[in-house]
Short mmCIF file of C-alpha atoms in Angstrom, two decimals:
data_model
loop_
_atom_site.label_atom_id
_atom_site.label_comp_id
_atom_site.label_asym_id
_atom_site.label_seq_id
_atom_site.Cartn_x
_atom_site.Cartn_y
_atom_site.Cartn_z
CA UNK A 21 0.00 0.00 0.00
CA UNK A 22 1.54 2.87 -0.69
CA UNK A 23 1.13 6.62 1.25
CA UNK A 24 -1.84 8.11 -1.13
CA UNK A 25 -3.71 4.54 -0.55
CA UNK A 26 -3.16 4.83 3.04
CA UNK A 27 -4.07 8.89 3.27
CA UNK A 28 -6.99 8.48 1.18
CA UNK A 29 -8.23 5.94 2.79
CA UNK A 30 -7.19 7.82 6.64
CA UNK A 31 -9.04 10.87 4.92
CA UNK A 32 -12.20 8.52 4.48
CA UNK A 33 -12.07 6.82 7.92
CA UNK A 34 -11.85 10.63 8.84
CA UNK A 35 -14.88 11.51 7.22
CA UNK A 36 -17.26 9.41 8.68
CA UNK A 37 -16.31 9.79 11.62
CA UNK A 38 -16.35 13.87 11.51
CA UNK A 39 -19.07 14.33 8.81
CA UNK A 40 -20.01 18.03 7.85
CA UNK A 41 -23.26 19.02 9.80
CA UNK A 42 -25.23 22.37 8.47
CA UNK A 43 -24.73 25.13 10.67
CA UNK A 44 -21.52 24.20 12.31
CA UNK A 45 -17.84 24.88 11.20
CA UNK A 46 -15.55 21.47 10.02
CA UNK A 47 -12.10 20.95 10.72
CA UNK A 48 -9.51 23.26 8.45
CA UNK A 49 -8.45 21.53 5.36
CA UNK A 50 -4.93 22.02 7.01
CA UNK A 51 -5.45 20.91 10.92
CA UNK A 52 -7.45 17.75 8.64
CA UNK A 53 -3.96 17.35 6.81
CA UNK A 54 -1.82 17.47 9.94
CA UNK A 55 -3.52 14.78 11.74
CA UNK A 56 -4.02 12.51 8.66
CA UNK A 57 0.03 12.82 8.75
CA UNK A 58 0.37 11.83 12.34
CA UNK A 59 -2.07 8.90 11.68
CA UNK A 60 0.22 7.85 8.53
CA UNK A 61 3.47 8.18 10.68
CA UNK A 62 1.84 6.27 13.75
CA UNK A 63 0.49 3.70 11.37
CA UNK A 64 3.72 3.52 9.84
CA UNK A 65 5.51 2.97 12.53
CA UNK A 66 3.42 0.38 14.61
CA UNK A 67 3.83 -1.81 11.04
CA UNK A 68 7.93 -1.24 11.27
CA UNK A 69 8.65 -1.38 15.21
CA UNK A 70 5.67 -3.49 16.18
CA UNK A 71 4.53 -6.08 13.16
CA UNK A 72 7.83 -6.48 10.90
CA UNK A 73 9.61 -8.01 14.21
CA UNK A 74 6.89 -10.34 14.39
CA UNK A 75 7.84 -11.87 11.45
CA UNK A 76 11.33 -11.73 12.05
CA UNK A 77 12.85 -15.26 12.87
CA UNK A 78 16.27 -15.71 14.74
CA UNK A 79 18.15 -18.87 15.46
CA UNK A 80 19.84 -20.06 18.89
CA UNK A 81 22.07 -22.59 19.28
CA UNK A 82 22.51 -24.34 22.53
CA UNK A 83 24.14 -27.46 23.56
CA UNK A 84 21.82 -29.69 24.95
CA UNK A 85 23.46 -33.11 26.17
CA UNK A 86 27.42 -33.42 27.21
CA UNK A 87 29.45 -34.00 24.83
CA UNK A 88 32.21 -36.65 24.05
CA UNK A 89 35.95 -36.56 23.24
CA UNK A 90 37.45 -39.73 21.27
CA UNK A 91 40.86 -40.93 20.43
CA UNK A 92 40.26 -42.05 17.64
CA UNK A 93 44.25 -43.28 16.55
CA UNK A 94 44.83 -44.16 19.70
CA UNK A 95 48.13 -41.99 20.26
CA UNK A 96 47.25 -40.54 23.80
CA UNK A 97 45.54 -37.44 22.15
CA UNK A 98 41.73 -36.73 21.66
CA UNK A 99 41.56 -35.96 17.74
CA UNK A 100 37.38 -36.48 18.15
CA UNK A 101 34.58 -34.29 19.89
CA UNK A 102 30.54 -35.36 18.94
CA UNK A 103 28.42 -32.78 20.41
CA UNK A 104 24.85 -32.70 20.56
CA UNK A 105 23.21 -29.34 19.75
CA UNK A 106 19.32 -27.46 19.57
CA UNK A 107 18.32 -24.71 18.09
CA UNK A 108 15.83 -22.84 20.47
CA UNK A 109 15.09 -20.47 18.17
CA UNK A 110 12.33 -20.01 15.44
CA UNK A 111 14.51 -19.68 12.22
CA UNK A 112 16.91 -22.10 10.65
CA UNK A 113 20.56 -21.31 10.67
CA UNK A 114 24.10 -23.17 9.11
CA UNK A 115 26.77 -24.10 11.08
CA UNK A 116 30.06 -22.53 9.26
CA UNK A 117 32.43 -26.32 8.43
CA UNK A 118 35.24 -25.67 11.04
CA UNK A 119 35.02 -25.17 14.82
CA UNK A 120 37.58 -23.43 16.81
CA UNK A 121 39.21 -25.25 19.82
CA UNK A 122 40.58 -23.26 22.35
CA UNK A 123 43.27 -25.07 24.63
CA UNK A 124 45.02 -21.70 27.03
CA UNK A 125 46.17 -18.78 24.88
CA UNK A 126 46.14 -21.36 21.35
CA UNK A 127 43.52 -22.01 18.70
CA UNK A 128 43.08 -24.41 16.40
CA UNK A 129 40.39 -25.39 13.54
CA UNK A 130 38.99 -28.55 13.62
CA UNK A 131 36.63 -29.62 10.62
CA UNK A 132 32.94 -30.34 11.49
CA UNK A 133 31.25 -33.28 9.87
CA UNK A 134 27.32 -33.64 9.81
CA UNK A 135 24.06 -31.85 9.01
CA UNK A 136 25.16 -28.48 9.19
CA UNK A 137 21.34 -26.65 8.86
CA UNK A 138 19.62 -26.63 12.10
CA UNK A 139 15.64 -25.55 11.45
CA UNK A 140 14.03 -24.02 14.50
CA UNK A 141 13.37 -26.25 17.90
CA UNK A 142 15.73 -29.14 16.08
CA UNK A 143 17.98 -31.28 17.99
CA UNK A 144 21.16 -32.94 16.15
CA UNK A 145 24.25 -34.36 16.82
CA UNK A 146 27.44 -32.93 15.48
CA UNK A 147 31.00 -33.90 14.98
CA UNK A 148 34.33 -32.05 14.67
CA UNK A 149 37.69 -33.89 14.34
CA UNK A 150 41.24 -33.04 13.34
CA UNK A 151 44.15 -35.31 11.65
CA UNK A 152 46.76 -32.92 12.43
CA UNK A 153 48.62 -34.02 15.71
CA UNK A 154 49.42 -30.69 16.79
CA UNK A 155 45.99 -29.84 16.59
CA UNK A 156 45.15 -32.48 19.68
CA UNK A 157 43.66 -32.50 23.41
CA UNK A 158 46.49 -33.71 25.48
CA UNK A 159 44.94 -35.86 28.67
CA UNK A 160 43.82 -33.62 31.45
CA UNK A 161 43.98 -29.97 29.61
CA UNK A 162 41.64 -27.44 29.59
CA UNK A 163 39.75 -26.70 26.26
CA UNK A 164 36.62 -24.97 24.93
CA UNK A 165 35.18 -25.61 21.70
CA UNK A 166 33.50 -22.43 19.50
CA UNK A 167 31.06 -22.80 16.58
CA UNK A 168 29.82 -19.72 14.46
CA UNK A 169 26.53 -19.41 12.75
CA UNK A 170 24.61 -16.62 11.03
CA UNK A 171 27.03 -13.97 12.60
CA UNK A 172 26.83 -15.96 16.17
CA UNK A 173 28.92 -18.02 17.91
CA UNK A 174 28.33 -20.93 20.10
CA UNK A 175 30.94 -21.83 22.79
CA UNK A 176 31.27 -24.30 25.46
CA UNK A 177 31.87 -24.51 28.69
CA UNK A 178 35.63 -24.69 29.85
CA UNK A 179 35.98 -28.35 30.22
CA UNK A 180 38.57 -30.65 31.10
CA UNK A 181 39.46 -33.84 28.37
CA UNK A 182 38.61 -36.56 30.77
CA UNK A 183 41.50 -39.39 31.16
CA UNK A 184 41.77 -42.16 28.27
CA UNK A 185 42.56 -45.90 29.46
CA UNK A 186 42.97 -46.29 25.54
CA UNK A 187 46.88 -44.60 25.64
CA UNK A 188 48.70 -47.21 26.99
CA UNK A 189 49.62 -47.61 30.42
CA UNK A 190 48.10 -48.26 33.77
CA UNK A 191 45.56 -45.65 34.78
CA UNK A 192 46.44 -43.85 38.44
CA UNK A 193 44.68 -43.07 40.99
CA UNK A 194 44.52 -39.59 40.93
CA UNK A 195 45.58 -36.51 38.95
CA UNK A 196 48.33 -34.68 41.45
CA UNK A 197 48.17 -31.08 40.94
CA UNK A 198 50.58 -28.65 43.34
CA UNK A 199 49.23 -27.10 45.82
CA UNK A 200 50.16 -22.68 45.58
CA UNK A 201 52.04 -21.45 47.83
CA UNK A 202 50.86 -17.85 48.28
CA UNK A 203 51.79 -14.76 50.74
CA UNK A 204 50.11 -11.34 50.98
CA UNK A 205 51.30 -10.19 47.14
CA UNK A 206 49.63 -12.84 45.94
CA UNK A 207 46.27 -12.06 46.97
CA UNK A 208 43.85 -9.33 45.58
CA UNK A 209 42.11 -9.32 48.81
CA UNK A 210 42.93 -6.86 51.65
CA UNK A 211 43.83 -8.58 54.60
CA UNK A 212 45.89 -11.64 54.14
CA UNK A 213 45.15 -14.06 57.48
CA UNK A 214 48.81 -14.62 58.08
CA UNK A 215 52.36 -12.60 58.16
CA UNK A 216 54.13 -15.46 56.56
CA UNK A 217 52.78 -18.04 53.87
CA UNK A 218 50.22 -20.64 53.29
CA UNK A 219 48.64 -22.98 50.94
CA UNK A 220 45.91 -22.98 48.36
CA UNK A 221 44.77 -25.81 46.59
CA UNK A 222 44.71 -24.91 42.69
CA UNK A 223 42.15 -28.35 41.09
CA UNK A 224 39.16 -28.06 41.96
CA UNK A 225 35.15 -29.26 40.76
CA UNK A 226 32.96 -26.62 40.61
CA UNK A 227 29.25 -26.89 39.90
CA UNK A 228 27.03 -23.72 38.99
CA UNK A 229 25.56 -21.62 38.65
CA UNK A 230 22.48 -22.09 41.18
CA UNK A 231 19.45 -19.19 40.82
CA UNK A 232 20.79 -17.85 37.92
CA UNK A 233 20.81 -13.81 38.35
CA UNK A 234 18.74 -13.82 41.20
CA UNK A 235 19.66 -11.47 44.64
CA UNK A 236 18.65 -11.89 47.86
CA UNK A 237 21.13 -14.96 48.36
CA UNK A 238 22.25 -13.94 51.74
CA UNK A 239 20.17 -16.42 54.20
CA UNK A 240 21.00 -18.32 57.35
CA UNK A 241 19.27 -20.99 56.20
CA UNK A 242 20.26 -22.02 52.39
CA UNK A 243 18.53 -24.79 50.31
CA UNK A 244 20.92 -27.91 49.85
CA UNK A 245 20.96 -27.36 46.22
CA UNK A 246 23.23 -31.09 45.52
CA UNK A 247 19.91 -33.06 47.44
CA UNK A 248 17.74 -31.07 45.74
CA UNK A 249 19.24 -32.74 42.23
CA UNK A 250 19.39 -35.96 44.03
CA UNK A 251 22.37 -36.24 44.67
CA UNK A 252 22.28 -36.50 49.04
CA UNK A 253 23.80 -33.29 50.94
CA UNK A 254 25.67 -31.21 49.98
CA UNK A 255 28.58 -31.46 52.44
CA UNK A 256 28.92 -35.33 51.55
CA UNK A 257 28.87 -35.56 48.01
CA UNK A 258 32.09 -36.64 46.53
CA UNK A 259 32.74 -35.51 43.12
CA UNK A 260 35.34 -37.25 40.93
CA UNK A 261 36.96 -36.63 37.39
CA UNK A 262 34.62 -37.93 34.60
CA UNK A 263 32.02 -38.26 36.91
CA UNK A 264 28.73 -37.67 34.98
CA UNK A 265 25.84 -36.63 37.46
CA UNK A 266 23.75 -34.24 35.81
CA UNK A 267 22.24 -31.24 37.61
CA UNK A 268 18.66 -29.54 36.17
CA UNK A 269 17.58 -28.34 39.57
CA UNK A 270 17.66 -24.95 40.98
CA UNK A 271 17.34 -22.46 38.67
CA UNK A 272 20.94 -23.58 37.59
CA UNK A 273 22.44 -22.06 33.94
CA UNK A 274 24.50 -23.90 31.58
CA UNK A 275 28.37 -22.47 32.49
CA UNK A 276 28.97 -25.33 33.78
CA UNK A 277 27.03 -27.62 30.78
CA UNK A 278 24.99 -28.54 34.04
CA UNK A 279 28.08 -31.21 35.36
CA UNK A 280 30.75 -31.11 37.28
CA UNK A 281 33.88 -29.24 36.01
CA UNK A 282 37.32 -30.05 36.52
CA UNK A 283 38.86 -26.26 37.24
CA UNK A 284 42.87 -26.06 37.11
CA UNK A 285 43.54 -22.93 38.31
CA UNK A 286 47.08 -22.80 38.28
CA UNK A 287 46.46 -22.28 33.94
CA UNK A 288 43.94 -19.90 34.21
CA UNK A 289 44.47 -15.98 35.63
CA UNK A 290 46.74 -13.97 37.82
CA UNK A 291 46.52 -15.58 41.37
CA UNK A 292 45.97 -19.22 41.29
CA UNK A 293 44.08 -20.28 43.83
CA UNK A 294 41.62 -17.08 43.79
CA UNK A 295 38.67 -18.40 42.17
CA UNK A 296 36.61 -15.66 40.45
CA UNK A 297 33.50 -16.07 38.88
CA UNK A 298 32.64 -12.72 38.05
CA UNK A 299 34.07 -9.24 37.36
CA UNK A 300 37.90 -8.24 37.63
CA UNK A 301 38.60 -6.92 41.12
CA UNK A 302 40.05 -10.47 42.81
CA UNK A 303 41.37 -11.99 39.71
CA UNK A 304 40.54 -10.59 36.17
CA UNK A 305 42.55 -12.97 34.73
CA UNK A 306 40.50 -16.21 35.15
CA UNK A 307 38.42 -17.17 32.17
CA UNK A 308 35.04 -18.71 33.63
CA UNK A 309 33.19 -15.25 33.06
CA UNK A 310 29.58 -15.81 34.58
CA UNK A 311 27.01 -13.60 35.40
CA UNK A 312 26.89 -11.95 38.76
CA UNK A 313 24.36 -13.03 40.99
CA UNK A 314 24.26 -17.03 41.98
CA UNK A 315 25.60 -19.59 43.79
CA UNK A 316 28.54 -22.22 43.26
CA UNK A 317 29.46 -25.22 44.83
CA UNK A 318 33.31 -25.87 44.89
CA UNK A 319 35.12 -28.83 45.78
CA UNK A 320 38.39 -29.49 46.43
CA UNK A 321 40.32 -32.68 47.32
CA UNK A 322 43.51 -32.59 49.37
CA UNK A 323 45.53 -36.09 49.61
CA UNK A 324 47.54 -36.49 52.51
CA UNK A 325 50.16 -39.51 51.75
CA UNK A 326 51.82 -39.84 55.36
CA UNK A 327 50.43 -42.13 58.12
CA UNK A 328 50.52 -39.14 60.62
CA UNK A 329 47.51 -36.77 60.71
CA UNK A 330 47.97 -32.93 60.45
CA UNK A 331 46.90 -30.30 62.14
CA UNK A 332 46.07 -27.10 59.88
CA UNK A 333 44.62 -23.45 60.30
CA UNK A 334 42.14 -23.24 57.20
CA UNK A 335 40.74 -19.77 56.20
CA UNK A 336 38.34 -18.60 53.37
CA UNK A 337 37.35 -15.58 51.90
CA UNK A 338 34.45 -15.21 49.90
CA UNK A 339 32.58 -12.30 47.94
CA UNK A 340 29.72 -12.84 48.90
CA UNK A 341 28.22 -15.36 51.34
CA UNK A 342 29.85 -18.82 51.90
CA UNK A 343 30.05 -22.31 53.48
CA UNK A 344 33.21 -24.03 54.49
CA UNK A 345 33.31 -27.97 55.23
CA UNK A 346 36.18 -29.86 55.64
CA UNK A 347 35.52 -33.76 55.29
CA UNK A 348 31.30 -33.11 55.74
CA UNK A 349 32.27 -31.36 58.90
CA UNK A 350 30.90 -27.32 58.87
CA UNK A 351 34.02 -25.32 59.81
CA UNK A 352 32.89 -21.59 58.94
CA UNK A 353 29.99 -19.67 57.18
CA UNK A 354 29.09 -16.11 56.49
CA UNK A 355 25.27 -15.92 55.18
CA UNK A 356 26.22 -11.26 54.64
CA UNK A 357 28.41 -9.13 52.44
CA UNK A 358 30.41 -7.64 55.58
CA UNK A 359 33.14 -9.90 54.75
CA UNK A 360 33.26 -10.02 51.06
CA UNK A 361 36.43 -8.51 50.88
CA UNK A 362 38.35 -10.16 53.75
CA UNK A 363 39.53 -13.20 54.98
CA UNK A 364 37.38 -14.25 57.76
CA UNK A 365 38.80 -16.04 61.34
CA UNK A 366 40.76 -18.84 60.84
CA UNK A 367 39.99 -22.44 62.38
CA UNK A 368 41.82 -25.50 63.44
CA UNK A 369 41.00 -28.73 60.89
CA UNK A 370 42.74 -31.95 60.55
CA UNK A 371 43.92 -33.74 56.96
CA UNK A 372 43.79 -36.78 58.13
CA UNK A 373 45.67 -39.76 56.17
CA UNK A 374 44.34 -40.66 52.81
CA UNK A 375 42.07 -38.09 51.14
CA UNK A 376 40.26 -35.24 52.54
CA UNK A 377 37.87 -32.86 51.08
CA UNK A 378 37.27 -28.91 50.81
CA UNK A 379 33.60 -28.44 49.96
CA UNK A 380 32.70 -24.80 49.46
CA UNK A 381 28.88 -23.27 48.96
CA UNK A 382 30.04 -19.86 47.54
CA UNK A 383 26.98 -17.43 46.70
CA UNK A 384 27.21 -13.43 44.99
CA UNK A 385 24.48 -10.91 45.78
CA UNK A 386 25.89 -9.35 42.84
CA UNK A 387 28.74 -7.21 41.00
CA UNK A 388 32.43 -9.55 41.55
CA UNK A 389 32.25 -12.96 42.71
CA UNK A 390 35.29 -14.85 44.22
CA UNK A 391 36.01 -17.81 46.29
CA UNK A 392 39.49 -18.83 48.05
CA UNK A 393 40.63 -21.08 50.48
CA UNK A 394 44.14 -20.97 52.44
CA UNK A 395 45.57 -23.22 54.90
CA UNK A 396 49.11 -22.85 56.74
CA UNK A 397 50.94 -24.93 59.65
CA UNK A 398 49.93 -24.75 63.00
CA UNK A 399 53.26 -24.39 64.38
CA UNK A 400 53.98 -28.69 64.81
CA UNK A 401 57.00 -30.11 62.78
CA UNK A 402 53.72 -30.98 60.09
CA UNK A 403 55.72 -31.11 56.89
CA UNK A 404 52.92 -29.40 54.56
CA UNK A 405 54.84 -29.77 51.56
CA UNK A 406 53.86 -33.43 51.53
CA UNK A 407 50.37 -32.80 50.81
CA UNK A 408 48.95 -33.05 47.20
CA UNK A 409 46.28 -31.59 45.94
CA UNK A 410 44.64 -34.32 43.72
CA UNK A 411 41.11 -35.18 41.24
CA UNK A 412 40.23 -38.52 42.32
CA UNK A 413 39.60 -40.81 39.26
CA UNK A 414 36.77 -42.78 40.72
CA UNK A 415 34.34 -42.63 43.87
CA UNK A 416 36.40 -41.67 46.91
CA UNK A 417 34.42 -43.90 50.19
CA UNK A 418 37.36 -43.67 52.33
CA UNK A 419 36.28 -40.00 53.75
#
């Protein structure tokens, strides 16, 4: 229609509805004019800003299942990822042939094989590979895979490649992992707990994030989110590496591809051992990048390989609210933001022989989010240096 169909037609509408009457004035061929015009520009608009967008179709990929890494030759490498993806949006959209893997400050194209149209609400299963060596996921090293589509890209999680019985070799019991030692420079926060130096373990599993960009977190009373996914409570459950409980519960968003991830934090930002899940004033450096506003559950195991128990001071400092257990036992919690930028008072725990465990309910009100734990000698001849910090490989019971 073009703009003399729709005035002429405005000008008729117009008309009957303010007809002439004998012995009274109309409306001015001008003032008539004018609002015909605004009618024209209102009408156009409503059609551009209200109807056209209607119409408009967008596609959104998503992953929707955890994917899989393969060795495919066997050499100790994963050369294979098969990915299952849905597109919750309502147009159809073309995955671009190569996806970028991301292992640390490198990238590499691997080629995607598959269906690469998606229509909208359609679930498939893709797969990207590489035959260049170089181009490989070493065993336990931190990767993300990218995929671009109609001027959008799709990333995952950061994951871990999960440990391959298929490369030769017996596989261990654990992945060891040093613990940080760490003294006031290292640490963005403003009161270090000690003169000297202590320990922060650097491998952790970290599930999140729980009520997605919701406030109001601080409570003195917080819902066991790990029973609540049916997985028992939270202070005994046991993650290990390529453990594949899935978590749906709780208002809980996809950065972690709703599993467990295996966090190294000694490759990832400024001060290992500062965990920061949001915004750049603890450690801007680390790469997990979520949304303000949520809670995380952090666990971290510490192996101790002597037959002698020892006696640590263990300290955490959290932005915002937090729980501290050490082997299911509740050693500290802070359910306010007085503390969010200090380390809070330190208490007396015991690694006893064998594994232990460092379970941490971490939750942000909002703006930066960080979590860290520190632990130092108690003054005994306990040789802390011995201690590893370790991802168990299978379900720990000993605990």
């Amino acid at each position: 229609m073009y703009k003399e169909d729709i005035i002429i037609f405005l000008r008729s509408v117009f008309n009957a509805l303010f007809p002439k009457r004998k012995g009274k004035r109309g409306i001015s061929p001008v003032i008539a004019t004018i609002l015909l015009i605004a009618l024209t520009v209102s009408a156009a608009a409503i059609v551009y800003f209200v109807v056209v967008p209607l119409f408009q179709t967008k596609a959104e990929i998503v992953q929707s299942k955890m994917f899989t890494l393969e060795d495919t030759d066997d050499d100790g490498s994963f050369d294979q990822a098969t990915l299952t993806l849905y597109n919750l949006g309502t147009g159809s959209t073309t995955l671009v042939e190569t996806a970028t893997v991301k292992m640390q400050s490198e990238q590499y194209s691997w080629e995607i094989q598959g269906e690469l149209e998606f229509i909208a609400q359609e679930e498939k299963e893709i797969t990207c590979s590489t035959d260049e060596t170089d181009k490989q996921i070493p065993e336990f090293t931190m990767f993300q895979i990218s995929i671009e589509y109609s001027g959008k890209e799709f990333t995952t999680a950061n994951s871990y490649s999960t440990y391959s019985s298929s490369s030769g070799g017996s596989q261990p019991e654990f992945i060891i992992g040093n613990l940080i030692e760490r003294d006031s420079s290292d640490d963005p926060a403003s009161n270090f707990p000690i003169s000297g130096s202590g320990y922060s373990p650097v491998l952790w599993f970290i599930i999140g994030q729980f009520k997605d960009d919701q406030g109001g977190l601080m409570t003195d009373n917080p819902e066991d989110l790990i029973a609540l996914n049916g997985y028992g409570a939270q202070e005994d459950y046991r993650p290990y590496f390529g453990i594949t409980d899935e978590f749906t519960e709780g208002d809980i968003s996809d950065d972690t591809n709703h599993a467990i991830l295996a966090y190294n934090d000694s490759e990832d930002g400024d001060y290992p051992g500062c965990i920061t899940f949001s915004g750049s004033r603890f450690d801007g450096g680390d790469q997990l990048n979520w949304d303000d506003k949520g809670i995380a559950y952090m666990f971290a195991y510490i192996y101790n390989p002597t037959d002698t128990a020892m006696d640590v001071d263990i300290s955490i400092q959290s932005d915002d609210a937090f729980m501290l257990w050490v082997n299911g036992d509740l050693i500290s919690a802070s359910y306010s933001t007085a503390n969010w930028n200090n380390w809070v008072d330190s208490n007396t725990i015991t690694f006893e022989p064998g594994y232990n465990i460092i379970t941490v309910r971490t939750a942000d009100n909002s703006g930066n989010w960080d979590a860290q734990v520190l632990f130092w000698d108690t003054g005994t001849t306990d040789d802390l240096t011995l201690l590893q910090n370790v991802w168990p490989l299978e379900l720990v019971t000993s605990i």
